[in-house]
Coordinates of C-alpha atoms in Angstrom, one line a residue:
M1 CA 206.3 7.5 78.6
R2 CA 203.1 5.8 79.6
D3 CA 204.0 5.3 83.5
D4 CA 204.8 9.0 83.2
R5 CA 201.4 9.9 82.0
R6 CA 200.1 8.0 84.8
G7 CA 202.0 9.1 87.3
R8 CA 200.9 12.4 85.6
T9 CA 197.4 11.2 85.4
A10 CA 197.5 10.3 89.2
A11 CA 199.2 13.8 90.5
R12 CA 196.3 15.0 89.5
R13 CA 193.1 13.1 90.4
R14 CA 195.0 13.5 94.2
R15 CA 195.6 17.7 93.2
A16 CA 191.7 17.2 92.2
R17 CA 190.7 15.7 95.6
A18 CA 192.1 17.9 97.5
A19 CA 190.8 20.7 96.1
L20 CA 186.9 19.3 96.5
L21 CA 187.9 18.0 99.7
A22 CA 189.2 21.7 100.4
G23 CA 186.4 22.9 99.0
A24 CA 183.3 20.9 100.7
A25 CA 185.9 22.0 104.5
S26 CA 185.4 25.5 103.4
A27 CA 181.6 24.9 102.6
V28 CA 181.2 24.1 106.2
S29 CA 182.6 25.4 107.4
F30 CA 180.9 28.4 105.8
A31 CA 177.8 26.4 107.2
L32 CA 179.3 25.7 110.2
L33 CA 179.5 29.6 110.5
A34 CA 176.3 30.6 109.4
A35 CA 174.5 28.4 111.8
S36 CA 176.4 29.5 114.5
A37 CA 175.0 33.9 114.1
P38 CA 172.8 34.7 116.6
A39 CA 169.3 33.5 115.2
A40 CA 167.4 37.2 115.1
P41 CA 164.0 38.0 113.7
L42 CA 163.2 38.9 110.3
G43 CA 160.2 40.3 108.9
L44 CA 158.9 42.0 105.9
G45 CA 159.3 45.2 106.7
D46 CA 155.7 46.6 106.4
R47 CA 155.8 50.2 107.5
L48 CA 152.3 49.5 110.7
F49 CA 153.9 45.0 111.2
P50 CA 157.2 45.7 110.7
Y51 CA 158.4 41.3 111.9
L52 CA 155.2 40.3 110.4
G53 CA 156.3 37.7 107.7
N54 CA 159.0 36.4 106.6
P55 CA 161.5 36.6 103.6
G56 CA 163.8 33.5 102.1
Y57 CA 159.9 31.8 100.4
D58 CA 156.4 31.4 99.5
V59 CA 154.5 29.4 101.2
A60 CA 152.0 27.1 98.6
A61 CA 150.1 25.5 101.3
Y62 CA 149.4 24.7 105.1
D63 CA 148.7 21.5 107.1
L64 CA 147.1 22.5 110.1
A65 CA 145.6 19.1 112.7
F66 CA 144.7 20.2 116.2
T67 CA 144.1 18.2 118.7
Y68 CA 141.3 19.1 121.3
S69 CA 140.9 17.9 124.8
G70 CA 137.7 19.1 125.7
D71 CA 139.0 21.8 128.0
N72 CA 139.7 25.1 126.4
S73 CA 141.9 26.0 128.6
E74 CA 144.6 23.5 128.0
P75 CA 147.3 23.7 124.9
L76 CA 145.8 21.5 122.2
Q77 CA 148.8 20.2 120.5
A78 CA 149.6 20.4 116.4
V79 CA 151.5 19.6 113.8
T80 CA 151.5 22.9 111.3
T81 CA 153.4 21.5 108.1
I82 CA 154.5 23.2 105.8
A83 CA 155.7 23.2 101.3
A84 CA 157.0 26.1 100.7
R85 CA 159.2 27.5 97.4
T86 CA 162.1 29.0 98.9
T87 CA 163.3 32.5 97.3
A88 CA 166.6 32.9 97.4
S89 CA 169.0 30.5 99.6
L90 CA 168.5 29.9 103.0
D91 CA 171.2 28.2 106.1
R92 CA 167.9 29.0 108.2
V93 CA 164.4 29.1 107.3
N94 CA 162.4 31.5 110.1
L95 CA 159.1 31.2 111.1
D96 CA 156.4 33.4 112.8
F97 CA 155.5 31.5 115.7
A98 CA 155.2 33.2 119.7
H99 CA 153.0 31.1 121.7
G100 CA 152.9 27.8 121.8
T101 CA 155.9 24.6 123.5
V102 CA 157.8 23.5 119.9
G103 CA 158.9 20.0 120.0
S104 CA 160.2 19.1 117.4
V105 CA 160.6 20.6 113.5
E106 CA 161.3 18.5 110.7
V107 CA 162.7 19.9 107.3
D108 CA 162.0 17.6 104.6
G109 CA 161.2 14.2 106.9
R110 CA 165.2 14.7 108.2
P111 CA 165.5 16.5 111.8
A112 CA 166.3 20.3 112.1
G113 CA 167.1 22.6 114.6
F114 CA 165.8 25.4 116.5
T115 CA 165.1 28.1 118.4
E116 CA 163.6 31.5 119.4
A117 CA 164.4 34.5 118.2
G118 CA 161.1 36.8 119.5
D119 CA 157.8 36.1 118.0
D120 CA 160.2 33.8 115.8
L121 CA 160.6 30.0 114.7
V122 CA 164.3 29.4 114.0
V123 CA 164.9 26.6 111.6
T124 CA 168.0 25.3 111.0
P125 CA 167.6 22.9 108.3
E126 CA 170.5 19.5 108.1
R127 CA 171.5 20.9 105.0
P128 CA 170.8 25.0 103.2
L129 CA 168.0 25.2 100.4
P130 CA 169.4 26.5 97.7
R131 CA 167.4 29.0 96.3
G132 CA 164.0 27.2 93.9
S133 CA 163.9 24.5 95.8
W134 CA 160.7 22.9 97.2
T135 CA 160.3 21.6 100.6
R136 CA 158.1 20.8 103.6
I137 CA 158.4 21.5 107.2
T138 CA 157.3 20.0 110.0
V139 CA 156.5 21.5 113.7
R140 CA 155.1 19.9 116.6
H141 CA 154.6 21.8 118.5
T142 CA 151.7 22.7 121.1
S143 CA 148.5 25.5 120.1
D144 CA 147.8 27.5 123.6
P145 CA 144.1 29.4 123.6
M146 CA 144.8 31.3 126.5
P147 CA 145.6 34.4 126.7
A148 CA 149.3 35.8 125.0
P149 CA 150.1 38.8 127.7
D150 CA 149.9 41.6 126.1
R151 CA 148.6 40.3 122.7
D152 CA 145.2 40.8 121.1
G153 CA 143.8 37.7 118.9
G154 CA 144.5 34.1 118.0
W155 CA 142.5 31.9 119.2
V156 CA 138.9 32.9 121.5
R157 CA 137.2 30.7 124.0
T158 CA 133.8 29.9 123.9
S159 CA 131.0 29.3 126.0
D160 CA 131.5 25.4 125.0
G161 CA 134.8 25.2 123.1
L162 CA 136.7 27.3 120.3
A163 CA 136.8 29.8 117.6
M164 CA 139.7 31.9 116.2
A165 CA 141.1 36.0 115.7
N166 CA 144.3 36.1 113.9
Q167 CA 143.7 39.9 112.1
A168 CA 145.9 41.3 111.4
D169 CA 148.5 39.8 113.3
A170 CA 147.5 37.1 115.4
A171 CA 147.6 34.3 113.3
H172 CA 151.7 32.7 114.4
L173 CA 149.9 33.2 118.1
V174 CA 148.1 29.6 116.9
F175 CA 150.5 28.0 114.3
P176 CA 154.1 28.6 112.8
C177 CA 152.5 30.2 109.6
N178 CA 154.6 33.4 107.4
D179 CA 152.3 35.8 109.1
H180 CA 151.2 37.9 106.5
P181 CA 148.4 38.4 103.5
S182 CA 150.8 39.1 100.7
D183 CA 151.8 34.9 100.8
K184 CA 148.2 33.2 100.5
A185 CA 148.3 29.5 100.6
M186 CA 146.4 26.9 100.1
F187 CA 145.1 25.4 103.5
T188 CA 144.1 21.8 104.6
L189 CA 142.5 21.6 108.1
R190 CA 142.0 19.1 110.2
I191 CA 140.1 19.1 113.3
T192 CA 140.1 16.2 116.3
A193 CA 138.3 16.6 119.3
P194 CA 135.0 14.5 121.3
N195 CA 133.6 13.0 119.6
D196 CA 130.4 15.1 121.5
Y197 CA 131.7 17.9 119.4
T198 CA 131.1 19.2 116.4
A199 CA 134.4 21.0 113.7
V200 CA 134.1 23.2 111.2
A201 CA 137.3 25.1 109.5
N202 CA 137.2 27.0 106.1
G203 CA 136.4 26.0 103.2
L204 CA 134.6 22.3 103.0
P205 CA 134.5 19.0 103.9
T206 CA 136.7 15.9 103.0
G207 CA 136.2 13.5 105.6
V208 CA 135.3 12.7 109.1
D209 CA 136.9 10.1 110.8
R210 CA 135.0 8.9 114.0
G211 CA 136.8 6.7 116.6
D212 CA 135.1 5.6 119.5
R213 CA 136.0 8.1 121.5
S214 CA 136.8 11.5 119.5
T215 CA 136.1 12.2 115.6
T216 CA 138.8 14.0 113.1
W217 CA 137.6 16.3 110.7
T218 CA 139.0 17.2 107.8
Y219 CA 138.3 19.9 105.7
R220 CA 140.7 22.2 102.5
T221 CA 140.0 25.3 101.1
R222 CA 140.1 25.8 97.2
H223 CA 141.6 29.4 96.4
P224 CA 144.6 30.5 98.3
M225 CA 143.8 31.7 101.7
A226 CA 145.9 34.5 104.2
T227 CA 147.2 33.1 107.5
E228 CA 145.2 36.1 109.2
L229 CA 141.9 34.6 107.7
A230 CA 141.9 30.9 109.0
Q231 CA 139.1 30.0 110.8
V232 CA 138.6 26.6 113.4
S233 CA 135.2 26.2 115.5
I234 CA 135.5 23.6 117.9
G235 CA 132.1 23.9 119.8
R236 CA 129.1 22.1 121.1
S237 CA 127.4 23.5 117.4
A238 CA 124.5 23.1 114.8
V239 CA 126.0 22.6 110.7
V240 CA 122.1 24.0 109.4
H241 CA 122.7 23.5 105.3
R242 CA 121.1 26.0 102.8
E243 CA 121.6 27.0 99.5
G244 CA 123.0 30.5 97.9
P245 CA 122.4 32.1 94.4
H246 CA 123.7 29.3 91.3
G247 CA 123.8 26.6 94.3
L248 CA 126.7 28.1 96.4
P249 CA 126.3 25.8 99.4
V250 CA 125.6 27.7 102.2
R251 CA 126.7 26.6 106.3
D252 CA 126.1 28.9 108.9
V253 CA 128.0 26.9 111.9
V254 CA 125.9 28.4 115.8
P255 CA 125.7 27.5 119.8
T256 CA 123.4 23.7 119.2
R257 CA 120.9 25.7 121.7
Y258 CA 120.2 29.1 120.3
R259 CA 120.0 27.6 116.6
D260 CA 115.9 28.2 116.6
A261 CA 116.4 31.7 117.5
L262 CA 118.3 31.8 115.1
E263 CA 117.2 31.1 112.0
P264 CA 115.2 33.8 111.0
W265 CA 118.9 35.7 110.7
L266 CA 120.3 33.3 109.0
T267 CA 117.9 32.7 105.8
K268 CA 118.7 35.9 105.0
T269 CA 122.4 35.7 104.2
P270 CA 121.3 34.3 100.4
D271 CA 119.2 37.2 99.5
Q272 CA 122.2 39.4 100.7
I273 CA 125.4 37.4 98.6
A274 CA 122.4 37.8 95.3
W275 CA 122.7 41.6 96.4
M276 CA 126.2 41.5 96.8
E277 CA 126.9 39.8 93.5
G278 CA 124.1 42.3 91.7
K279 CA 126.6 44.9 92.5
V280 CA 130.0 43.3 92.5
G281 CA 129.9 40.3 90.2
A282 CA 130.0 37.0 91.4
Y283 CA 130.7 35.0 95.5
P284 CA 134.4 34.1 95.1
F285 CA 134.7 31.2 96.8
E286 CA 133.8 27.1 97.2
T287 CA 130.9 28.3 100.3
Y288 CA 130.1 30.5 102.8
G289 CA 128.2 31.1 106.0
L290 CA 128.2 32.4 110.1
L291 CA 129.8 31.2 112.7
L292 CA 128.3 32.7 115.9
A293 CA 130.5 31.9 118.5
D294 CA 129.3 32.5 122.7
A295 CA 132.1 35.1 123.0
S296 CA 133.1 38.6 124.0
T297 CA 135.1 39.5 121.1
G298 CA 133.5 43.5 120.3
Y299 CA 134.8 43.1 116.7
E300 CA 132.9 40.8 114.3
L301 CA 135.5 38.7 111.7
E302 CA 135.7 38.3 107.4
T303 CA 137.1 34.7 108.0
Q304 CA 137.5 33.5 104.9
T305 CA 134.7 31.5 103.6
L306 CA 132.8 31.2 106.7
S307 CA 133.0 34.7 108.8
L308 CA 133.0 35.2 112.6
F309 CA 130.1 37.3 114.5
E310 CA 129.8 37.6 118.3
R311 CA 126.2 35.5 119.0
E312 CA 124.1 38.4 121.2
V313 CA 124.6 40.3 117.7
F314 CA 121.8 38.1 116.4
T315 CA 119.3 37.7 120.6
D316 CA 120.3 41.2 122.2
P317 CA 117.1 43.4 121.1
A318 CA 119.3 46.2 121.6
Y319 CA 120.5 46.3 118.6
P320 CA 118.5 47.4 115.5
A321 CA 117.7 44.9 112.4
W322 CA 118.8 46.6 110.1
Y323 CA 122.2 47.4 112.3
V324 CA 122.3 44.0 112.1
E325 CA 121.7 43.4 108.8
S326 CA 124.2 46.5 107.6
I327 CA 126.9 44.3 110.1
M328 CA 126.5 40.7 107.9
V329 CA 126.4 42.2 104.8
H330 CA 130.4 43.9 105.9
E331 CA 131.4 40.8 106.2
L332 CA 130.0 39.2 103.6
S333 CA 131.0 41.8 101.4
H334 CA 134.8 41.5 102.3
Q335 CA 134.8 37.7 100.9
W336 CA 135.8 40.2 97.7
F337 CA 137.6 43.2 99.5
G338 CA 139.9 41.2 102.0
D339 CA 139.3 38.0 101.0
S340 CA 139.5 37.2 97.5
V341 CA 141.5 40.7 97.1
S342 CA 143.8 41.0 100.0
P343 CA 146.1 44.0 100.4
R344 CA 149.6 44.3 99.3
T345 CA 150.6 45.2 102.9
W346 CA 148.9 47.0 106.0
S347 CA 148.9 49.9 105.2
D348 CA 146.7 48.8 101.9
L349 CA 144.4 48.8 104.4
W350 CA 141.5 50.9 103.9
L351 CA 140.5 49.3 100.2
N352 CA 139.7 46.4 103.4
E353 CA 137.7 48.1 105.2
G354 CA 136.5 51.0 103.1
H355 CA 134.7 48.6 101.1
A356 CA 132.6 47.1 103.3
T357 CA 131.8 49.2 105.1
W358 CA 130.9 51.4 101.8
Y359 CA 128.2 48.1 100.8
E360 CA 127.4 48.0 104.7
S361 CA 126.0 51.9 104.1
L362 CA 124.1 50.6 100.3
Y363 CA 123.3 48.5 101.9
A364 CA 121.4 50.6 104.5
Q365 CA 120.3 53.0 102.3
E366 CA 118.4 50.4 99.7
K367 CA 117.0 48.1 102.5
A368 CA 116.3 50.0 105.0
D369 CA 116.1 54.2 103.6
R370 CA 119.7 55.1 105.9
P371 CA 120.5 58.0 103.5
M372 CA 124.2 57.2 103.0
E373 CA 124.5 60.8 100.9
A374 CA 123.9 62.0 105.6
R375 CA 126.3 58.8 106.7
M376 CA 129.4 60.3 104.9
K377 CA 128.4 64.0 105.7
A378 CA 129.3 63.2 109.4
A379 CA 131.8 61.5 108.7
Y380 CA 133.2 64.6 106.7
G381 CA 132.5 67.1 109.8
A382 CA 134.6 64.4 111.7
S383 CA 138.3 63.3 109.0
D384 CA 140.4 66.1 109.6
R385 CA 140.0 64.4 113.3
W386 CA 140.0 61.4 112.4
R387 CA 143.4 62.0 110.1
A388 CA 145.0 63.8 112.7
S389 CA 144.4 61.0 115.5
G390 CA 144.8 57.5 113.5
G391 CA 146.5 59.0 110.0
P392 CA 145.3 59.2 106.6
P393 CA 143.3 56.1 105.3
A394 CA 146.1 55.0 103.1
A395 CA 148.9 56.4 106.0
P396 CA 147.4 54.9 109.1
K397 CA 149.3 55.7 112.4
P398 CA 151.7 52.4 113.9
P399 CA 149.7 50.6 116.2
K400 CA 150.9 51.1 119.9
P401 CA 152.0 47.7 121.8
G402 CA 149.3 46.1 123.1
Q403 CA 146.9 48.2 122.1
K404 CA 143.0 46.2 121.0
I405 CA 142.0 47.5 118.2
G406 CA 145.7 48.1 117.1
I407 CA 145.5 50.0 113.7
F408 CA 141.5 49.9 113.0
R409 CA 139.8 53.0 113.9
A410 CA 137.9 55.0 112.5
N411 CA 140.7 56.8 109.1
V412 CA 139.9 53.3 107.4
Y413 CA 136.3 52.3 108.6
D414 CA 134.2 55.7 107.4
G415 CA 137.4 57.3 106.7
A416 CA 138.0 55.4 104.1
A417 CA 134.4 55.0 103.3
L418 CA 134.6 58.3 102.2
V419 CA 137.1 58.5 100.0
L420 CA 134.5 55.9 98.2
Y421 CA 132.1 58.2 98.3
A422 CA 134.1 61.6 97.0
L423 CA 136.9 59.0 94.1
R424 CA 132.4 59.2 92.8
Q425 CA 131.5 62.1 93.4
E426 CA 134.6 62.3 91.3
I427 CA 134.7 60.1 88.0
G428 CA 130.4 59.5 87.8
E429 CA 128.3 56.9 89.2
R430 CA 128.7 54.6 86.5
A431 CA 132.4 54.5 86.3
F432 CA 132.5 53.8 89.8
E433 CA 130.6 50.6 89.4
Q434 CA 132.5 49.3 86.6
L435 CA 135.7 50.8 88.6
E436 CA 134.2 48.1 91.4
R437 CA 134.2 45.0 89.3
A438 CA 136.7 45.0 87.2
W439 CA 139.1 45.7 91.1
V440 CA 138.2 42.1 92.6
Q441 CA 138.2 40.4 88.9
R442 CA 141.6 41.0 87.8
N443 CA 143.1 41.3 91.7
R444 CA 140.5 37.8 92.6
D445 CA 142.8 34.9 94.8
A446 CA 145.3 37.4 94.3
T447 CA 147.3 40.8 96.5
A448 CA 146.4 44.2 95.8
G449 CA 147.4 47.0 97.0
T450 CA 146.8 51.4 97.2
A451 CA 148.6 52.1 93.8
D452 CA 147.5 49.5 91.8
F453 CA 143.7 51.6 92.5
A454 CA 144.1 54.0 91.9
A455 CA 145.4 52.8 88.6
L456 CA 143.1 50.9 87.3
A457 CA 140.0 53.9 88.8
A458 CA 142.5 56.0 85.8
R459 CA 142.4 53.3 83.5
V460 CA 138.8 52.6 84.0
S461 CA 137.2 56.5 83.7
G462 CA 140.5 58.0 81.5
R463 CA 141.0 60.7 84.3
D464 CA 144.8 62.0 86.1
L465 CA 143.8 61.2 89.4
D466 CA 147.2 61.2 90.9
G467 CA 146.0 64.6 93.1
F468 CA 143.0 63.0 93.6
F469 CA 144.5 60.2 95.7
Q470 CA 147.6 61.7 97.2
G471 CA 144.6 64.6 99.0
W472 CA 142.6 62.1 100.2
L473 CA 144.3 59.3 101.0
Y474 CA 147.2 61.2 102.2
G475 CA 146.7 64.6 103.1
D476 CA 146.2 65.5 106.8
K477 CA 143.5 67.1 106.0
T478 CA 140.6 66.7 104.4
P479 CA 140.2 67.6 100.4
P480 CA 136.8 69.3 99.7
M481 CA 134.4 67.1 98.4
P482 CA 133.3 67.2 94.8
G483 CA 129.9 67.7 94.5
H484 CA 129.6 69.5 98.3
P485 CA 131.5 72.2 98.2
D486 CA 129.4 73.4 101.8
W487 CA 131.5 69.9 103.4
K488 CA 132.9 71.4 106.8
A489 CA 135.3 69.4 108.1
T490 CA 135.6 70.4 111.6
A491 CA 132.8 70.1 113.6
P492 CA 131.7 71.5 117.0
A493 CA 132.4 70.0 120.1
G494 CA 130.0 67.9 121.6
S495 CA 127.5 68.7 118.4
D496 CA 125.5 66.6 117.5
E497 CA 127.4 65.7 113.8
E498 CA 130.4 65.2 115.7
K499 CA 128.2 62.1 118.1
A500 CA 127.0 60.9 114.5
A501 CA 130.1 60.8 112.9
T502 CA 132.2 58.9 116.0
T503 CA 129.3 57.0 117.3
P504 CA 130.3 53.0 116.2
V505 CA 126.7 51.9 114.8
P506 CA 126.9 50.7 112.1
H507 CA 130.4 49.8 112.1
G508 CA 130.1 46.4 110.4
D509 CA 133.8 44.6 112.4
R510 CA 133.0 47.5 115.4
K511 CA 136.6 47.1 115.7
A512 CA 137.1 51.5 115.3
T513 CA 134.3 51.6 118.8
A514 CA 137.1 53.3 119.7
S515 CA 138.1 54.7 117.3
A516 CA 137.0 58.9 118.9
A517 CA 140.4 57.6 120.7

């Protein structure tokens, strides 16, 4: 009897081993089948940029390392390391990357397969990644500073080096990433450059390693950041330090030969920060400053903690002082609206640009006697045409392929500021100011969208604002302006009123210069 039990036990073990082997073979076959399927570009389905971002994971941190040779026409050697948590089981991981050569990829320290599909780098790990697991992806690649064909953004070549301009869909022209503002992450940036260069990036410096011929500079952010807001400056630059409100470190990066000429402008930043804090509350980051690049871009950019400006904005006497200062405030206000509180989708861009235009205009009114009401009346006159050409503020039309200004049209600048003006008229100045403060406080370091703003406005004001927001944000025609029944939403062609509404002064980003097209 004991021998029979032993026989039955051995038989059960053989059957169990066979089942396990069959299951394992089935799993391997499934993995091979999945891996053999053609790689394809993915995306988050954003209405304006459907192939930006990727499903299946959330990035927690980027570690970016760039090595610059001293020639801004040569590709940089780079290593991008991504720490992410999976939100689904993944046989493959799609990263956005489209303007460099990949040498190798590792997933959790093991070599991984990779291929290109559209604007995606498709990574196949040695083993599938289970849902809810942490993973580390390391990509060794080049980063090309020369312009990509029919693409705008990424590296900006300056007279003495490089800077970045990644908004809206260009960070993946610089480094592999999940290139959508809904996936914010912490950043460490390491830049190695010849010793006669200075490198500066988002966040605060954490180390400088000087060698015989080159120096490695390391910076880290203390708050999460969207990929479009990453900034690296490499140049023969001076870094000018001063103190802002509450001891805030303020550092500006300027071409060394223009340092003295630019100093009178740079001294204005601490007071501008204090002015913004008086409107919406404490500055949301660890540092701030201006990066004045010797380059021609046609716009300024709110890269987090280090806003990008064209140097000529400050040295060209054609720009009046009030205009330059209002541009400075435009980019500064983005640190609250767009950087700390990032758009959940690109259709929420009006919340970024409308608020920055609002505070730019309010600053010009208070400091330079440039009435906001006159600007808003002119914008109202052009609003129907802006809606027809670019879509309403919260539903802008998708950009055309290769179009330089993309979604940055007048409808998300003055058209969106006009919505905020109408809202203040509708709910009153006190409720509006409470709303602004509550918005940036509740959504600090997060993403938020149009529906969130509308809901908070209703809560703060105690009003049902569904009809108001539907008309002002999504309507083909501009609703009547509360308190100004005489304002007309059409202007005679060529009139002074229409010219005032379409002139690109003083758009802070100046991305809307072709908005009338």
